[in-house]
Coordinates of C-alpha atoms in Angstrom, one line a residue:
X1181 CA -27.7 -141.0 61.1
X1182 CA -26.1 -140.9 64.5
X1183 CA -26.2 -137.8 66.6
X1184 CA -23.8 -137.5 69.5
X1185 CA -24.6 -134.8 72.1
X1186 CA -22.0 -134.2 74.9
X1187 CA -20.9 -131.5 77.3
X1188 CA -17.3 -132.7 77.0
X1189 CA -15.3 -130.6 74.5
X1190 CA -12.4 -133.1 75.0
X1191 CA -14.5 -136.0 73.7
X1192 CA -16.0 -134.1 70.8
X1193 CA -12.5 -132.9 69.8
X1194 CA -11.4 -136.5 69.7
X1195 CA -14.0 -137.5 67.1
X1196 CA -13.8 -134.3 65.0
X1197 CA -10.4 -132.5 65.2
X1198 CA -8.0 -135.1 66.6
X1199 CA -9.1 -138.4 65.0
X1200 CA -7.2 -138.2 61.7
X1201 CA -4.1 -136.7 63.4
X1202 CA -4.0 -139.4 66.1
X1203 CA -4.6 -142.1 63.5
X1204 CA -1.6 -140.9 61.5
X1205 CA 0.5 -140.7 64.6
X1206 CA -0.5 -144.3 65.7
X1207 CA -1.8 -143.0 69.0
X1208 CA 1.7 -142.6 70.3
X1209 CA 1.8 -140.6 73.5
X1210 CA -2.1 -140.1 73.5
X1211 CA -3.7 -140.1 77.0
X1212 CA -6.4 -142.7 77.7
X1213 CA -5.0 -144.6 74.6
X1214 CA -7.2 -147.7 74.8
X1215 CA -10.5 -145.8 75.2
X1216 CA -9.6 -143.3 72.6
X1217 CA -8.7 -146.0 70.1
X1218 CA -11.9 -147.8 70.8
X1219 CA -14.0 -144.7 70.3
X1220 CA -12.3 -143.8 67.0
X1221 CA -12.5 -147.5 66.0
X1222 CA -16.3 -147.4 66.4
X1223 CA -16.5 -144.4 64.2
X1224 CA -14.3 -146.0 61.5
X1225 CA -16.5 -149.2 61.4
X1226 CA -19.9 -147.5 61.5
X1227 CA -21.8 -147.0 58.3
X1228 CA -23.9 -144.2 59.7
X1229 CA -23.3 -140.5 59.2
X1230 CA -22.3 -139.1 62.6
X1231 CA -23.2 -135.6 63.8
X1232 CA -21.9 -134.0 67.0
X1233 CA -23.3 -131.3 69.2
X1234 CA -21.9 -129.5 72.2
X1235 CA -24.2 -128.7 75.1
X1236 CA -23.6 -126.9 78.4
X1237 CA -23.2 -129.2 81.4
X1238 CA -25.7 -129.1 84.3
X1239 CA -27.9 -126.8 82.4
X1240 CA -31.2 -128.8 82.6
X1241 CA -30.6 -130.7 79.4
X1242 CA -32.6 -134.0 79.9
X1243 CA -30.2 -136.2 78.0
X1244 CA -27.0 -134.7 79.5
X1245 CA -28.3 -134.8 83.1
X1246 CA -29.4 -138.4 82.5
X1247 CA -26.0 -139.4 81.2
X1248 CA -24.4 -137.9 84.3
X1249 CA -26.7 -139.9 86.6
X1250 CA -25.9 -143.1 84.7
X1251 CA -22.1 -142.3 84.9
X1252 CA -22.3 -141.8 88.6
X1253 CA -24.2 -145.1 89.0
X1254 CA -21.5 -146.9 87.0
X1255 CA -18.7 -145.3 89.0
X1256 CA -20.2 -146.4 92.3
X1257 CA -20.4 -150.1 91.3
X1258 CA -18.2 -152.6 93.2
X1259 CA -17.5 -154.5 90.0
X1260 CA -17.1 -152.3 86.9
X1261 CA -19.4 -153.1 83.9
X1262 CA -17.8 -154.8 80.9
X1263 CA -17.1 -152.4 78.1
X1264 CA -16.4 -153.6 74.6
X1265 CA -13.0 -152.2 73.6
X1266 CA -12.3 -154.7 70.9
X1267 CA -12.1 -152.0 68.2
X1268 CA -9.1 -150.6 70.1
X1269 CA -7.1 -153.6 69.3
X1270 CA -8.0 -153.5 65.6
X1271 CA -7.2 -149.8 65.3
X1272 CA -3.9 -150.3 67.2
X1273 CA -2.7 -152.8 64.6
X1274 CA -2.7 -150.1 61.9
X1275 CA 0.3 -148.4 63.4
X1276 CA 1.6 -145.0 62.5
X1277 CA 1.8 -143.4 59.1
X1278 CA 5.4 -143.1 57.8
X1279 CA 5.0 -139.5 56.8
X1280 CA 3.8 -138.5 60.2
X1281 CA 6.5 -140.4 62.2
X1282 CA 9.4 -138.4 63.6
X1283 CA 12.5 -139.7 65.3
X1284 CA 11.2 -138.5 68.7
X1285 CA 7.8 -140.1 68.1
X1286 CA 9.4 -143.4 67.0
X1287 CA 11.6 -143.4 70.1
X1288 CA 8.6 -142.9 72.3
X1289 CA 6.9 -145.8 70.6
X1290 CA 9.9 -148.1 71.2
X1291 CA 10.0 -147.2 74.9
X1292 CA 6.3 -147.9 75.2
X1293 CA 6.5 -151.3 73.6
X1294 CA 9.6 -152.4 75.5
X1295 CA 9.7 -150.7 79.0
X1296 CA 13.0 -151.1 80.8
X1297 CA 12.9 -153.1 84.0
X1298 CA 13.7 -151.0 87.2
X1299 CA 17.3 -151.1 88.3
X1300 CA 17.6 -152.6 91.8
X1301 CA 20.3 -150.0 92.8
X1302 CA 18.1 -147.2 91.7
X1303 CA 15.0 -148.5 93.5
X1304 CA 17.1 -149.0 96.6
X1305 CA 18.4 -145.4 96.5
X1306 CA 14.9 -144.1 95.9
X1307 CA 13.5 -145.9 98.9
X1308 CA 16.3 -144.5 101.1
X1309 CA 15.7 -141.0 99.8
X1310 CA 11.9 -141.4 100.6
X1311 CA 12.6 -142.5 104.1
X1312 CA 15.0 -139.5 104.8
X1313 CA 12.6 -137.0 103.3
X1314 CA 9.7 -138.4 105.3
X1315 CA 11.8 -138.0 108.5
X1316 CA 12.8 -134.5 107.6
X1317 CA 9.5 -133.1 106.3
X1318 CA 6.9 -135.4 107.9
X1319 CA 5.5 -136.3 104.4
X1320 CA 6.1 -139.4 102.4
X1321 CA 7.0 -138.4 98.8
X1322 CA 6.3 -140.5 95.8
X1323 CA 9.0 -141.7 93.3
X1324 CA 7.5 -139.5 90.6
X1325 CA 7.7 -136.4 92.9
X1326 CA 11.4 -137.0 93.5
X1327 CA 12.2 -137.4 89.8
X1328 CA 10.3 -134.3 89.0
X1329 CA 12.1 -132.3 91.6
X1330 CA 15.4 -133.1 90.0
X1331 CA 14.4 -131.7 86.6
X1332 CA 12.0 -128.9 87.6
X1333 CA 13.5 -125.5 86.9
X1334 CA 10.6 -123.4 88.3
X1335 CA 11.8 -120.4 90.3
X1336 CA 15.4 -121.2 89.3
X1337 CA 16.1 -123.1 92.5
X1338 CA 17.8 -126.3 91.3
X1339 CA 20.2 -125.9 88.4
X1340 CA 20.5 -128.1 85.4
X1341 CA 24.0 -129.1 86.3
X1342 CA 23.0 -130.2 89.8
X1343 CA 19.9 -132.0 88.4
X1344 CA 22.2 -134.0 86.0
X1345 CA 24.5 -134.8 88.9
X1346 CA 21.7 -135.9 91.2
X1347 CA 20.0 -138.0 88.5
X1348 CA 23.2 -139.9 87.8
X1349 CA 23.9 -140.4 91.5
X1350 CA 20.4 -141.8 92.0
X1351 CA 21.2 -144.4 89.4
X1352 CA 24.7 -145.0 90.8
X1353 CA 26.0 -144.2 87.4
X1354 CA 29.3 -142.6 88.3
X1355 CA 32.5 -144.5 87.9
X1356 CA 33.6 -144.8 91.5
X1357 CA 33.8 -147.4 94.2
X1358 CA 32.3 -150.7 93.3
X1359 CA 32.3 -149.9 89.6
X1360 CA 36.0 -150.8 89.5
X1361 CA 35.5 -154.1 91.4
X1362 CA 35.3 -156.1 88.1
X1363 CA 38.3 -154.4 86.4
X1364 CA 41.4 -156.2 87.8
X1365 CA 44.0 -153.8 86.5
X1366 CA 42.3 -150.7 88.0
X1367 CA 40.6 -152.1 91.1
X1368 CA 43.3 -151.4 93.6
X1369 CA 44.0 -147.9 92.3
X1370 CA 40.4 -146.7 91.6
X1371 CA 38.1 -148.5 94.0
X1372 CA 39.4 -147.2 97.4
X1373 CA 39.9 -143.7 98.6
X1374 CA 43.6 -143.9 99.2
X1375 CA 43.9 -140.5 101.0
X1376 CA 41.2 -141.5 103.6
X1377 CA 42.1 -145.2 103.8
X1378 CA 38.5 -146.2 102.8
X1379 CA 38.4 -149.6 100.9
X1380 CA 35.4 -148.6 98.8
X1381 CA 34.8 -145.0 97.8
X1382 CA 31.2 -144.0 97.5
X1383 CA 29.2 -140.8 97.0
X1384 CA 28.2 -140.9 100.7
X1385 CA 31.9 -140.9 101.6
X1386 CA 32.7 -138.0 99.2
X1387 CA 29.9 -135.8 100.5
X1388 CA 30.2 -136.7 104.2
X1389 CA 33.7 -137.9 105.2
X1390 CA 36.3 -137.4 102.4
X1391 CA 39.4 -135.3 103.2
X1392 CA 40.1 -134.3 99.6
X1393 CA 36.6 -133.2 98.5
X1394 CA 36.5 -130.2 100.8
X1395 CA 33.2 -131.3 102.1
X1396 CA 33.9 -130.3 105.7
X1397 CA 34.7 -126.7 104.7
X1398 CA 31.8 -126.6 102.3
X1399 CA 29.2 -127.7 104.8
X1400 CA 30.6 -125.5 107.5
X1401 CA 30.2 -122.5 105.2
X1402 CA 26.6 -123.6 104.3
X1403 CA 25.7 -124.1 107.9
X1404 CA 27.1 -120.7 108.9
X1405 CA 25.1 -119.0 106.1
X1406 CA 21.9 -120.8 107.3
X1407 CA 22.4 -119.9 110.9
X1408 CA 21.7 -116.3 109.9
X1409 CA 18.1 -117.3 109.3
X1410 CA 17.7 -118.6 112.9
X1411 CA 16.3 -121.9 111.7
X1412 CA 17.5 -125.4 112.3
X1413 CA 20.0 -126.9 109.8
X1414 CA 19.0 -130.4 108.7
X1415 CA 21.2 -133.4 108.8
X1416 CA 22.7 -133.6 105.3
X1417 CA 23.3 -137.0 103.8
X1418 CA 23.4 -138.3 100.2
X1419 CA 19.7 -139.0 100.4
X1420 CA 19.1 -135.4 101.6
X1421 CA 21.0 -134.1 98.6
X1422 CA 19.0 -136.2 96.2
X1423 CA 15.7 -135.1 97.6
X1424 CA 16.7 -131.5 98.1
X1425 CA 14.0 -130.3 95.7
X1426 CA 11.3 -131.5 98.2
X1427 CA 12.9 -130.1 101.4
X1428 CA 10.9 -127.4 103.2
X1429 CA 11.9 -124.8 105.8
X1430 CA 9.2 -124.2 108.4
X1431 CA 8.8 -121.7 111.3
X1432 CA 7.9 -122.6 114.8
X1433 CA 4.2 -123.0 114.0
X1434 CA 4.9 -125.4 111.1
X1435 CA 4.2 -122.8 108.4
X1436 CA 6.3 -123.3 105.2
X1437 CA 8.6 -120.4 104.5
X1438 CA 8.9 -120.1 100.7
X1439 CA 11.9 -117.8 100.7
X1440 CA 13.8 -119.8 103.3
X1441 CA 12.9 -123.1 101.6
X1442 CA 14.4 -121.8 98.4
X1443 CA 17.6 -120.7 100.2
X1444 CA 18.0 -124.1 101.9
X1445 CA 17.7 -125.9 98.6
X1446 CA 20.2 -123.6 97.0
X1447 CA 22.7 -124.0 99.8
X1448 CA 22.5 -127.8 99.9
X1449 CA 22.5 -128.3 96.1
X1450 CA 25.4 -125.9 95.4
X1451 CA 27.5 -127.2 98.3
X1452 CA 27.1 -130.8 97.3
X1453 CA 27.9 -130.2 93.6
X1454 CA 31.0 -128.2 94.6
X1455 CA 32.3 -131.0 96.8
X1456 CA 31.8 -133.4 93.9
X1457 CA 33.6 -131.1 91.5
X1458 CA 36.6 -130.7 93.9
X1459 CA 36.9 -134.4 94.3
X1460 CA 36.9 -135.0 90.5
X1461 CA 39.6 -132.4 90.1
X1462 CA 41.7 -134.1 92.7
X1463 CA 41.2 -137.5 91.1
X1464 CA 41.7 -136.5 87.5
X1465 CA 44.6 -134.0 87.9
X1466 CA 45.9 -134.8 91.4
X1467 CA 45.2 -131.2 92.3
X1468 CA 45.2 -130.3 96.0
X1469 CA 42.8 -127.6 97.1
X1470 CA 43.6 -125.3 100.0
X1471 CA 40.9 -124.3 102.5
X1472 CA 41.1 -120.7 101.3
X1473 CA 40.5 -121.8 97.7
X1474 CA 37.5 -124.0 98.7
X1475 CA 36.0 -121.1 100.6
X1476 CA 36.5 -118.7 97.7
X1477 CA 34.9 -121.2 95.3
X1478 CA 31.9 -121.7 97.6
X1479 CA 31.4 -117.9 97.9
X1480 CA 31.8 -117.5 94.2
X1481 CA 29.1 -120.2 93.6
X1482 CA 26.6 -118.5 96.0
X1483 CA 27.5 -115.1 94.5
X1484 CA 26.7 -116.4 91.0
X1485 CA 23.3 -117.6 92.2
X1486 CA 22.6 -114.2 93.7
X1487 CA 23.5 -112.5 90.4
X1488 CA 21.3 -115.0 88.4
X1489 CA 18.4 -114.3 90.8
X1490 CA 18.9 -110.6 90.4
X1491 CA 19.0 -110.9 86.6
X1492 CA 15.9 -113.2 86.4
X1493 CA 13.9 -110.7 88.5
X1494 CA 14.1 -108.2 85.6
X1495 CA 10.5 -107.9 84.4
X1496 CA 11.5 -105.7 81.4
X1497 CA 13.6 -108.6 80.1
X1498 CA 11.5 -111.6 81.1
X1499 CA 8.0 -110.3 81.5
X1500 CA 5.6 -112.7 83.2
X1501 CA 8.4 -115.3 83.4
X1502 CA 10.5 -113.1 85.6
X1503 CA 11.1 -114.1 89.2
X1504 CA 9.1 -112.2 91.8
X1505 CA 11.3 -109.6 93.5
X1506 CA 9.6 -110.6 96.8
X1507 CA 10.7 -114.2 96.3
X1508 CA 14.3 -113.1 95.7
X1509 CA 14.2 -110.8 98.7
X1510 CA 12.8 -113.5 100.9
X1511 CA 15.5 -115.9 99.7
X1512 CA 18.5 -113.7 100.4
X1513 CA 17.2 -111.6 103.3
X1514 CA 20.0 -111.1 105.8
X1515 CA 22.2 -113.6 103.9
X1516 CA 23.1 -111.2 101.1
X1517 CA 23.8 -108.4 103.5
X1518 CA 26.4 -110.5 105.3
X1519 CA 29.6 -109.7 103.3
X1520 CA 31.4 -112.7 104.8
X1521 CA 28.9 -115.1 103.1
X1522 CA 29.2 -113.8 99.5
X1523 CA 31.5 -111.5 97.6
X1524 CA 31.5 -108.0 99.0
X1525 CA 31.2 -106.2 95.7
X1526 CA 27.7 -107.7 95.1
X1527 CA 26.1 -105.8 97.9
X1528 CA 25.8 -102.1 98.2
X1529 CA 24.5 -100.2 101.3
X1530 CA 20.8 -101.0 101.9
X1531 CA 20.6 -102.7 98.5
X1532 CA 19.8 -106.4 98.1
X1533 CA 21.5 -107.1 94.8
X1534 CA 23.9 -104.2 94.3
X1535 CA 24.0 -101.4 91.9
X1536 CA 22.4 -101.8 88.5
X1537 CA 25.2 -99.9 86.9
X1538 CA 28.0 -102.0 88.4
X1539 CA 26.3 -105.4 88.0
X1540 CA 24.7 -105.1 84.6
X1541 CA 24.1 -108.6 83.2
X1542 CA 25.5 -109.6 79.8
X1543 CA 23.5 -110.2 76.6
X1544 CA 20.9 -108.3 74.7
X1545 CA 18.3 -108.6 77.5
X1546 CA 20.5 -106.6 79.9

C-alpha cells in the first residue's frame, strides 16, 4: 500500500478526480503537462493500492513541514536535480480517446504539435509598438500584454470591431499597399494612394496623412474633446493605435487616472477605426465624404459609446457585471456636458447620460 499525504488540493485532485478525464482527453490543454503525465504514469504502472490524504499546510505536521524544507532546498540549487519523467513519454503515446475528442480539442492538439513560425512583419510591428508604448508610458510591455489588450473586453473600453481591426493591422493582413506589388494587373491601380500621390499606401498613411480618410478632421475632434480634461494629448501613430489598450492617462504627480485612461482609449480607438472605415468606403464605392459628414459620424460614434456605457451601468439588468457608475462618470466628466462633443439630445441639464425615459435601451433587459 502507498499512502500519499499532501497539503496541495491541486495535486490530490490530479490523482483522484482528474486522472481519468485527462487520460481520455490526451492531456490536451493541461497545464504542467509533462509533470502531470509523469505523475499519472507512475500511478498507472504501480502495483500498489494508493491512498491519499489532505492535510493543512504549515500546521505542524512533521511530514508536510519536512517536505516543504526539502522543496525549498531543491529550489535553491544552482543545478536542478534530475527527475525521472520517463513515464510522461509513455503516457503521452496513448493519445486521446475518440469519444472524448471534440473538434475544438483536436484543433488545439494540432496547434500544439505544429506551432506556426512567427511572421517577420508581425514581429516587426510588435517591436515598434513596444517602443512607442515604452516612450509614452515609461513601461516596457510584453508581446502577450499587447495581444491581450486587443481582445480584452473588460470595462467595455475597446470594442470587438476595433480589436479585430487592430489584430489584422498588427499582422499587416489588409489588402493595401505592398500587398498589390505582386499582382501586375492591379499594382498601378491599388498599390498607390492616387489622391495623395503616395506610391505605396500604408496604414500609417491612412491614419496620419491621407486626404480621403478624414483623419485630419477626426483627430482634431478627438484632440478637442481631450483638451476639456486639461491633460496632454499623446502623439498618435499607428503603433499608438495598436497599443491603445495599454495607454495610461496620468496627473501631474504621475498617478494613473482610471476614468481619463478609459476616455483616452475610447477616443483613439473609435477615431482610428472611423478613419479606416471612411477610407474603405472611398476605395470601394468612390464615395467622397464632406467635413460635415465626417464630424457627424465621429460625434455619432462617441454618442453611441456614451449610450452603451449608460446601458451597461444598469445594475438591475447586469447585476455584478454592470459597469460602475463612478467609472462611467469619471470617463465622461465634462466631456458629456459639452454639447459640441456629442449629440445634444443625449445630455439633459445636470444629468450625465440623459433622461431614462427618453433614452431607454432596446431589448428585454431595458
